[in-house]
Amino acid sequence: MSSLESGSAFEPSGRGKQGGSSLPSVPRRWTPPTRVHRAGLIALGLLAASAVVAACAGSDETLGTIPADDGGGDGGDGAAPDLIDSDAADAGGDSTIAKDACSSAGWCATDVDPKLSFDDLWPLPGGAAVAVASRDGRSAVLLYERSSWHVIHEVPFVLTSVWADTADIWIAGADPGYVAHGRRQGNNGIDPEWNWTAHPLPVQTPVAVVRGTGEHEVYALADTRVWRLAEDGGGWAVDYGGDAPAPDMTFSSLSGTSKDDLWLTGHRGIFPPCAVVAHKTGGAWVTVIDGTADPWGPWPPVCEPPEGAVSLVAYPNIATATAPNELVTFAEGIDGYIVARMRHLPDGGLDIAQHDMPFDPQIPIRDRRSIWGASADDLYLAGFSKVRRGRNLWADGGGWEISTVAFEGLPLSTQFHVVRGTRSDDVWLAGESYVFHKTID
């Protein structure tokens, strides 16, 4: 292991505490929830991307024990401060949830330190998972195998994103430009060793997301651009975006199923917002939704799309790729909230289906932190204290229900940050103080 010693401050220990109108219509763009709309042919055009290669001299630096000046940590030996008090199991709340205890919906608790915040999680085949968890400005990378969590790496700043496959883990976080790669060494199933290498981006801002679709297909979202790592790991180049950050753009999610199926969501402007959705297919990025608006124009506001795209007045907050060439996103509009399913067709057309969210009047950001589905017809939406499950949203009779995480009739007063899975019977839910695993459909 890289920086883990026996008795790490991030070692799992004890249990934690336990304790709540539609978008304006866009002509020729959106339809009622029960119909699918063909948004017309979209011209396939490759957005020119500048090849910006990371010039940092330390791009191949091997990470081991964290030095004192790496991110401002206090401990010269790289050890995390003592984060676990003797009363860790009594951190507050009404009761303790035992390891493996399950809610009536099948969410089963795993044994974690209740003082950690699990900020992102990536599921692996066979019931395994990788997560990044933080406390007091530090983070750990944890691997779930053989029914328990194991700390495999620590850094002296907050990590916010993780992507993994069987032998590789990629992490990113709050330190400007920070991306690192961990590779499992050998096949020691009892106590595998991990080698960590930094691959910093040439930016002065945090990396929001790191994602991959294969061993040589790794992407990062930073500075309102999508970056792609060279196959030999030698440096990063801009894959979507210009030479400099766009001043009026904000990107919020990056997801996909393969190197020819990557989706980016975000928005242009602040008020009114114009949604931006781009899809990488056939080796080229296609901007399928885009537009600009006049903040002093008539009401309701209108986003004027460029040629080859359609427009939407909304903030697409979170998204998930549910099938090849298919994306589901939660969007906040001027007058309400929707969940939209987008299908990019082989001829360049875009099919869009819309489901209006039935919550009124507000859905706080804390209640819409993550969305995932085994398919577009079986979705989970995670937020504060609760998980909603949406079934058959695009047909008559479809809707949302609570997938309860309550124990002994009491809801958990905690923030969930991520819901993600590999199948309908392998879904993970992680957040502050808790990680749950659902293995029944």
Coordinates of C-alpha atoms in Angstrom, one line a residue:
M1 CA 0.0 0.0 0.0
S2 CA 1.1 3.5 -0.7
S3 CA 0.7 5.6 2.4
L4 CA -1.4 3.3 4.6
E5 CA 0.0 1.9 7.8
S6 CA -1.8 -0.1 10.4
G7 CA -4.0 2.1 12.5
S8 CA -4.6 4.7 9.8
A9 CA -7.0 7.4 10.8
F10 CA -9.2 6.4 7.9
E11 CA -9.6 2.8 9.0
P12 CA -13.3 1.9 9.2
S13 CA -14.5 2.0 12.8
G14 CA -17.9 2.0 14.4
R15 CA -21.3 3.2 13.1
G16 CA -22.7 6.6 12.8
K17 CA -25.8 8.6 13.5
Q18 CA -29.3 8.2 12.4
G19 CA -31.9 10.6 12.6
G20 CA -37.1 16.5 3.6
S21 CA -44.7 23.2 -12.4
S22 CA -43.0 22.2 -15.6
L23 CA -40.4 23.9 -17.8
P24 CA -41.6 26.5 -20.2
S25 CA -42.2 24.8 -23.5
V26 CA -39.6 25.2 -26.1
P27 CA -41.2 25.1 -29.6
R28 CA -40.3 22.1 -31.7
R29 CA -37.9 20.9 -29.0
W30 CA -39.8 19.2 -26.1
T31 CA -42.9 17.2 -25.8
P32 CA -45.2 15.9 -22.9
P33 CA -43.8 13.1 -20.8
T34 CA -45.6 10.4 -22.8
R35 CA -44.2 11.2 -26.2
V36 CA -40.8 11.2 -27.9
H37 CA -39.9 14.1 -30.1
R38 CA -37.5 14.0 -33.1
A39 CA -35.5 17.2 -32.8
G40 CA -34.3 17.0 -36.5
L41 CA -31.0 16.3 -38.1
I42 CA -28.0 17.6 -36.3
A43 CA -25.0 18.3 -38.5
L44 CA -22.1 16.2 -37.5
G45 CA -19.3 18.7 -36.9
L46 CA -16.0 18.1 -35.0
L47 CA -15.4 20.9 -32.6
A48 CA -11.8 21.9 -33.2
A49 CA -9.7 21.2 -30.1
S50 CA -6.3 22.5 -29.4
A51 CA -3.7 20.0 -28.4
V52 CA -2.5 21.3 -25.1
V53 CA 0.1 19.0 -23.6
A54 CA 0.8 19.1 -19.9
A55 CA 4.2 20.6 -19.4
C56 CA 4.5 19.9 -15.7
A57 CA 7.9 18.3 -15.0
G58 CA 6.4 16.1 -12.3
S59 CA 3.9 14.4 -14.6
D60 CA 5.4 11.0 -14.1
E61 CA 6.2 11.5 -10.4
T62 CA 5.5 8.4 -8.4
L63 CA 3.5 9.0 -5.2
G64 CA 4.4 7.3 -2.1
T65 CA 4.3 8.7 1.4
I66 CA 3.0 12.3 1.3
P67 CA 5.8 14.9 1.9
A68 CA 5.1 17.8 4.2
D69 CA 5.0 20.4 1.4
D70 CA 2.6 18.4 -0.8
G71 CA -0.6 20.3 -0.5
G72 CA 0.2 21.9 2.8
G73 CA -0.2 18.9 5.1
D74 CA 1.2 19.1 8.6
G75 CA 2.7 15.6 9.0
G76 CA 6.1 15.3 7.4
D77 CA 5.8 11.5 7.4
G78 CA 2.6 11.7 5.3
A79 CA 0.4 10.2 8.1
A80 CA -3.1 11.6 8.4
P81 CA -4.0 13.3 11.6
D82 CA -5.9 11.3 14.2
L83 CA -9.4 11.6 13.0
I84 CA -11.1 9.0 15.1
D85 CA -11.9 9.9 18.7
S86 CA -12.8 7.3 21.3
D87 CA -16.4 8.3 21.1
A88 CA -16.6 8.0 17.3
A89 CA -19.5 5.6 17.5
D90 CA -21.3 8.2 19.5
A91 CA -21.1 11.0 17.0
G92 CA -24.7 11.9 17.5
G93 CA -28.1 10.8 16.3
D94 CA -30.8 8.5 17.6
S95 CA -29.4 5.0 17.1
T96 CA -26.6 2.9 15.6
I97 CA -27.0 0.9 12.4
A98 CA -25.3 -2.4 12.6
K99 CA -23.1 -3.6 9.8
D100 CA -25.1 -5.5 7.2
A101 CA -28.4 -4.2 8.6
C102 CA -30.8 -3.5 5.7
S103 CA -33.7 -1.2 5.1
S104 CA -37.0 -2.6 3.8
A105 CA -35.9 -1.5 0.3
G106 CA -32.7 -3.6 0.5
W107 CA -30.1 -0.9 1.3
C108 CA -27.6 -2.7 3.5
A109 CA -25.0 -0.9 5.6
T110 CA -21.3 -1.4 5.2
D111 CA -18.9 -0.8 8.1
V112 CA -17.3 2.6 7.7
D113 CA -16.0 5.4 10.0
P114 CA -19.1 7.6 10.7
K115 CA -16.9 10.7 10.7
L116 CA -16.0 10.4 7.1
S117 CA -17.8 12.0 4.1
F118 CA -17.8 9.6 1.1
D119 CA -17.7 12.1 -1.7
D120 CA -17.6 9.7 -4.7
L121 CA -17.8 6.0 -5.4
W122 CA -17.2 3.8 -8.4
P123 CA -18.6 0.2 -8.4
L124 CA -16.6 -2.7 -9.7
P125 CA -17.7 -6.2 -10.8
G126 CA -18.3 -8.9 -8.2
G127 CA -19.7 -6.6 -5.5
A128 CA -16.5 -4.5 -5.1
A129 CA -16.2 -0.7 -5.1
V130 CA -13.7 2.1 -4.8
A131 CA -14.5 5.3 -3.0
V132 CA -12.9 8.6 -2.0
A133 CA -13.7 9.9 1.6
S134 CA -12.7 13.0 3.4
R135 CA -12.5 14.6 6.8
D136 CA -10.7 17.7 8.1
G137 CA -9.3 18.6 4.7
R138 CA -7.8 15.2 3.9
S139 CA -9.0 12.3 1.8
A140 CA -8.4 8.6 1.5
V141 CA -9.0 6.1 -1.3
L142 CA -10.8 3.1 0.0
L143 CA -11.4 -0.3 -1.7
Y144 CA -14.3 -2.5 -0.8
E145 CA -13.4 -6.2 -1.2
R146 CA -14.2 -9.3 0.8
S147 CA -17.0 -7.5 2.6
S148 CA -14.9 -4.8 4.1
W149 CA -13.3 -1.4 3.3
H150 CA -9.5 -1.0 3.0
V151 CA -7.6 2.2 2.9
I152 CA -5.1 2.1 0.0
H153 CA -4.0 5.7 -0.4
E154 CA -4.2 9.0 1.4
V155 CA -3.6 12.7 0.3
P156 CA -3.5 15.9 2.4
F157 CA -6.4 17.6 0.5
V158 CA -10.0 16.7 -0.5
L159 CA -10.6 14.2 -3.3
T160 CA -13.9 14.7 -5.1
S161 CA -13.9 12.2 -8.0
V162 CA -12.9 8.6 -8.7
W163 CA -13.1 6.2 -11.6
A164 CA -11.9 2.6 -11.6
D165 CA -11.7 -0.7 -13.3
T166 CA -10.3 -4.0 -12.0
A167 CA -6.7 -3.0 -11.8
D168 CA -6.7 0.8 -12.2
I169 CA -8.0 3.7 -10.1
W170 CA -8.0 7.3 -11.1
I171 CA -8.7 10.1 -8.6
A172 CA -9.1 13.9 -8.8
G173 CA -9.7 16.6 -6.3
A174 CA -9.5 20.1 -4.9
D175 CA -5.7 20.6 -5.4
P176 CA -5.3 22.5 -8.7
G177 CA -4.8 20.2 -11.7
Y178 CA -4.6 17.1 -9.5
V179 CA -5.2 13.7 -11.1
A180 CA -3.4 10.5 -10.0
H181 CA -3.5 6.9 -11.2
G182 CA -3.2 3.9 -8.9
R183 CA -2.4 0.5 -10.4
R184 CA -2.6 -2.8 -8.6
Q185 CA 0.7 -4.6 -8.5
G186 CA 0.6 -8.4 -8.9
N187 CA -2.3 -10.5 -7.7
N188 CA -2.0 -10.6 -4.0
G189 CA -5.6 -11.0 -3.0
I190 CA -5.0 -10.7 0.7
D191 CA -3.1 -7.3 0.8
P192 CA -2.6 -6.0 -2.8
E193 CA 0.1 -3.3 -3.4
W194 CA -0.8 -0.2 -5.3
N195 CA 1.6 2.1 -7.2
W196 CA 0.5 5.7 -7.5
T197 CA 1.6 8.1 -10.2
A198 CA 0.6 11.8 -10.6
H199 CA -0.7 13.1 -14.0
P200 CA -1.3 16.8 -13.3
L201 CA -3.4 18.9 -15.7
P202 CA -1.9 22.2 -16.9
V203 CA -4.6 24.3 -15.1
Q204 CA -4.8 26.4 -12.0
T205 CA -8.2 25.2 -10.9
P206 CA -9.5 22.0 -9.3
V207 CA -10.4 19.0 -11.5
A208 CA -14.1 18.5 -11.2
V209 CA -14.4 15.0 -12.6
V210 CA -12.2 12.2 -13.8
R211 CA -13.7 9.5 -15.9
G212 CA -12.6 6.7 -18.2
T213 CA -14.0 4.2 -20.7
G214 CA -10.9 1.9 -20.9
E215 CA -7.3 1.5 -19.9
H216 CA -6.1 4.1 -22.5
E217 CA -9.3 6.3 -22.5
V218 CA -9.1 8.6 -19.5
Y219 CA -10.7 12.0 -19.4
A220 CA -10.9 14.9 -17.0
L221 CA -13.2 17.9 -16.6
A222 CA -11.4 21.1 -15.6
D223 CA -11.4 24.8 -16.6
T224 CA -14.7 24.4 -18.6
R225 CA -12.9 22.0 -20.9
V226 CA -12.7 18.2 -21.4
W227 CA -9.1 16.9 -21.3
R228 CA -7.9 13.6 -22.6
L229 CA -4.8 11.8 -21.4
A230 CA -2.4 10.5 -24.0
E231 CA -2.4 6.8 -24.4
D232 CA 1.2 6.6 -23.1
G233 CA 0.3 8.8 -20.1
G234 CA 2.6 11.4 -21.3
G235 CA 0.3 14.4 -21.0
W236 CA -3.1 15.9 -21.4
A237 CA -4.7 17.6 -24.5
V238 CA -7.9 19.5 -24.8
D239 CA -10.6 17.1 -26.2
Y240 CA -13.5 19.5 -26.1
G241 CA -13.3 23.3 -25.6
G242 CA -11.0 26.1 -26.8
D243 CA -7.5 27.2 -26.1
A244 CA -8.8 29.1 -23.1
P245 CA -11.7 28.6 -20.7
A246 CA -15.0 29.9 -22.0
P247 CA -16.0 32.8 -19.6
D248 CA -19.7 32.1 -19.8
M249 CA -19.7 28.3 -19.6
T250 CA -20.2 25.9 -16.7
F251 CA -19.9 22.1 -17.1
S252 CA -21.5 19.9 -14.6
S253 CA -21.2 16.2 -15.6
L254 CA -19.1 13.8 -17.8
S255 CA -20.3 10.3 -18.4
G256 CA -20.3 7.6 -21.1
T257 CA -20.2 3.9 -22.0
S258 CA -17.2 3.7 -24.4
K259 CA -14.6 5.8 -26.2
D260 CA -17.2 6.5 -28.9
D261 CA -20.0 7.3 -26.4
L262 CA -19.1 10.1 -24.0
W263 CA -21.5 12.8 -22.9
L264 CA -20.9 16.3 -21.4
T265 CA -23.6 18.5 -19.8
G266 CA -23.5 22.1 -18.6
H267 CA -25.0 25.5 -19.3
R268 CA -24.1 28.9 -20.9
G269 CA -24.9 32.1 -19.0
I270 CA -26.5 32.5 -15.6
F271 CA -29.9 34.0 -16.2
P272 CA -31.5 32.9 -18.3
P273 CA -29.4 29.7 -18.6
C274 CA -29.0 27.9 -21.9
A275 CA -28.3 24.2 -21.6
V276 CA -25.2 22.7 -23.3
V277 CA -25.0 19.0 -24.1
A278 CA -22.3 17.5 -26.2
H279 CA -21.8 13.9 -27.3
K280 CA -18.6 12.3 -28.5
T281 CA -19.3 9.6 -31.1
G282 CA -17.2 8.2 -33.9
G283 CA -14.2 10.0 -32.5
A284 CA -15.8 13.5 -32.8
W285 CA -17.6 15.8 -30.4
V286 CA -21.1 17.0 -31.5
T287 CA -22.8 19.8 -29.6
V288 CA -26.4 18.6 -29.8
I289 CA -28.0 21.2 -27.4
D290 CA -26.7 24.8 -27.2
G291 CA -27.9 28.4 -27.3
T292 CA -27.4 32.0 -26.2
A293 CA -30.0 34.3 -24.6
D294 CA -30.5 38.0 -24.2
P295 CA -30.9 38.6 -20.4
W296 CA -32.8 41.8 -21.2
G297 CA -35.1 40.1 -23.8
P298 CA -38.8 39.3 -23.6
W299 CA -40.3 36.8 -21.1
P300 CA -40.3 33.8 -21.2
P301 CA -36.6 33.8 -22.2
V302 CA -35.5 32.0 -25.4
C303 CA -32.1 30.4 -26.1
E304 CA -31.1 30.9 -29.8
P305 CA -29.3 27.7 -30.9
P306 CA -26.4 27.7 -33.4
E307 CA -26.8 25.8 -36.6
G308 CA -27.1 22.0 -36.1
A309 CA -28.2 22.2 -32.5
V310 CA -31.4 22.6 -30.5
S311 CA -32.0 24.8 -27.5
L312 CA -33.2 24.4 -24.0
V313 CA -33.6 27.1 -21.2
A314 CA -32.4 25.1 -18.3
Y315 CA -29.5 24.0 -16.0
P316 CA -28.7 20.3 -16.6
N317 CA -27.3 19.6 -13.1
I318 CA -26.6 15.8 -13.0
A319 CA -26.6 13.1 -15.7
T320 CA -25.9 9.4 -16.3
A321 CA -25.4 7.4 -19.5
T322 CA -28.0 4.6 -19.4
A323 CA -27.2 2.9 -22.7
P324 CA -25.0 3.4 -25.7
N325 CA -25.9 6.8 -27.2
E326 CA -28.4 7.5 -24.5
L327 CA -28.2 10.0 -21.7
V328 CA -30.6 10.8 -18.8
T329 CA -30.2 14.2 -17.1
F330 CA -31.9 16.2 -14.3
A331 CA -32.5 19.8 -15.4
E332 CA -33.6 22.9 -13.5
G333 CA -35.6 25.3 -15.7
I334 CA -37.0 28.7 -15.1
D335 CA -40.3 27.4 -13.8
G336 CA -39.6 23.8 -12.6
Y337 CA -37.7 20.6 -12.9
I338 CA -37.6 17.9 -15.5
V339 CA -35.8 14.6 -16.1
A340 CA -34.9 14.2 -19.8
R341 CA -33.9 11.2 -21.8
M342 CA -31.8 12.0 -24.9
R343 CA -30.9 9.5 -27.7
H344 CA -28.4 10.5 -30.3
L345 CA -29.3 8.6 -33.5
P346 CA -27.0 7.3 -36.2
D347 CA -28.3 9.9 -38.7
G348 CA -27.5 12.7 -36.4
G349 CA -31.0 13.2 -35.1
L350 CA -31.8 13.7 -31.4
D351 CA -34.8 12.0 -29.7
I352 CA -35.8 13.7 -26.5
A353 CA -38.4 12.5 -23.9
Q354 CA -39.3 14.7 -20.9
H355 CA -40.8 13.8 -17.5
D356 CA -41.9 16.7 -15.3
M357 CA -40.8 16.3 -11.7
P358 CA -43.9 16.3 -9.3
F359 CA -42.3 18.2 -6.5
D360 CA -43.5 21.6 -5.6
P361 CA -42.3 24.3 -5.1
Q362 CA -38.6 23.6 -4.7
I363 CA -36.2 20.7 -5.0
P364 CA -33.1 22.0 -3.1
I365 CA -29.7 21.2 -4.6
R366 CA -29.0 18.9 -1.6
D367 CA -31.9 16.7 -2.7
R368 CA -30.6 16.2 -6.3
R369 CA -26.9 15.3 -5.9
S370 CA -26.7 12.1 -8.0
I371 CA -28.7 10.2 -10.6
W372 CA -28.1 6.7 -12.0
G373 CA -30.0 3.9 -13.6
A374 CA -29.6 0.4 -14.8
S375 CA -31.7 1.7 -17.7
A376 CA -33.6 4.8 -18.5
D377 CA -36.7 3.1 -17.2
D378 CA -35.3 2.3 -13.8
L379 CA -33.6 5.4 -12.2
Y380 CA -32.4 6.4 -8.7
L381 CA -32.1 10.0 -7.6
A382 CA -30.1 10.5 -4.3
G383 CA -30.0 13.6 -2.1
F384 CA -30.4 14.6 1.5
S385 CA -31.8 11.8 3.7
K386 CA -33.7 10.0 0.9
V387 CA -33.5 8.1 -2.4
R388 CA -36.2 8.3 -5.0
R389 CA -36.7 5.6 -7.6
G390 CA -38.2 6.4 -10.9
R391 CA -39.8 3.7 -13.1
N392 CA -41.1 4.0 -16.7
L393 CA -41.0 7.8 -16.5
W394 CA -41.5 8.1 -20.3
A395 CA -44.9 6.2 -20.4
D396 CA -48.3 6.8 -19.0
G397 CA -48.4 5.6 -15.3
G398 CA -44.7 6.0 -14.7
G399 CA -43.5 7.9 -11.7
W400 CA -41.3 8.2 -8.6
E401 CA -41.4 6.4 -5.3
I402 CA -39.2 6.5 -2.2
S403 CA -36.6 3.7 -2.0
T404 CA -36.4 3.9 1.7
V405 CA -33.2 4.1 3.7
A406 CA -35.0 4.4 7.0
F407 CA -34.2 2.0 9.8
E408 CA -36.6 1.3 12.6
G409 CA -39.0 3.8 11.1
L410 CA -36.4 6.7 11.4
P411 CA -34.9 8.4 8.3
L412 CA -31.2 9.2 8.2
S413 CA -30.5 12.9 8.6
T414 CA -27.5 12.8 6.3
Q415 CA -26.4 14.0 2.9
F416 CA -26.0 11.4 0.2
H417 CA -23.5 12.3 -2.5
V418 CA -23.6 9.5 -5.0
V419 CA -25.8 6.6 -6.2
R420 CA -24.2 4.3 -8.8
G421 CA -24.2 0.7 -9.7
T422 CA -23.4 -2.0 -12.3
R423 CA -26.8 -3.7 -12.5
S424 CA -30.2 -3.3 -10.9
D425 CA -29.1 -5.8 -8.2
D426 CA -25.7 -4.1 -7.5
V427 CA -26.3 -0.5 -6.5
W428 CA -24.2 1.6 -4.1
L429 CA -25.3 4.7 -2.1
A430 CA -22.7 6.8 -0.4
G431 CA -22.5 10.1 1.5
E432 CA -21.8 11.5 4.9
S433 CA -21.2 8.8 7.5
Y434 CA -22.7 5.9 5.5
V435 CA -22.2 3.6 2.5
F436 CA -25.0 1.3 1.6
H437 CA -25.0 -1.6 -0.9
K438 CA -28.2 -2.9 -2.5
T439 CA -28.0 -6.4 -3.9
I440 CA -31.7 -7.1 -4.5
D441 CA -33.8 -5.6 -7.3

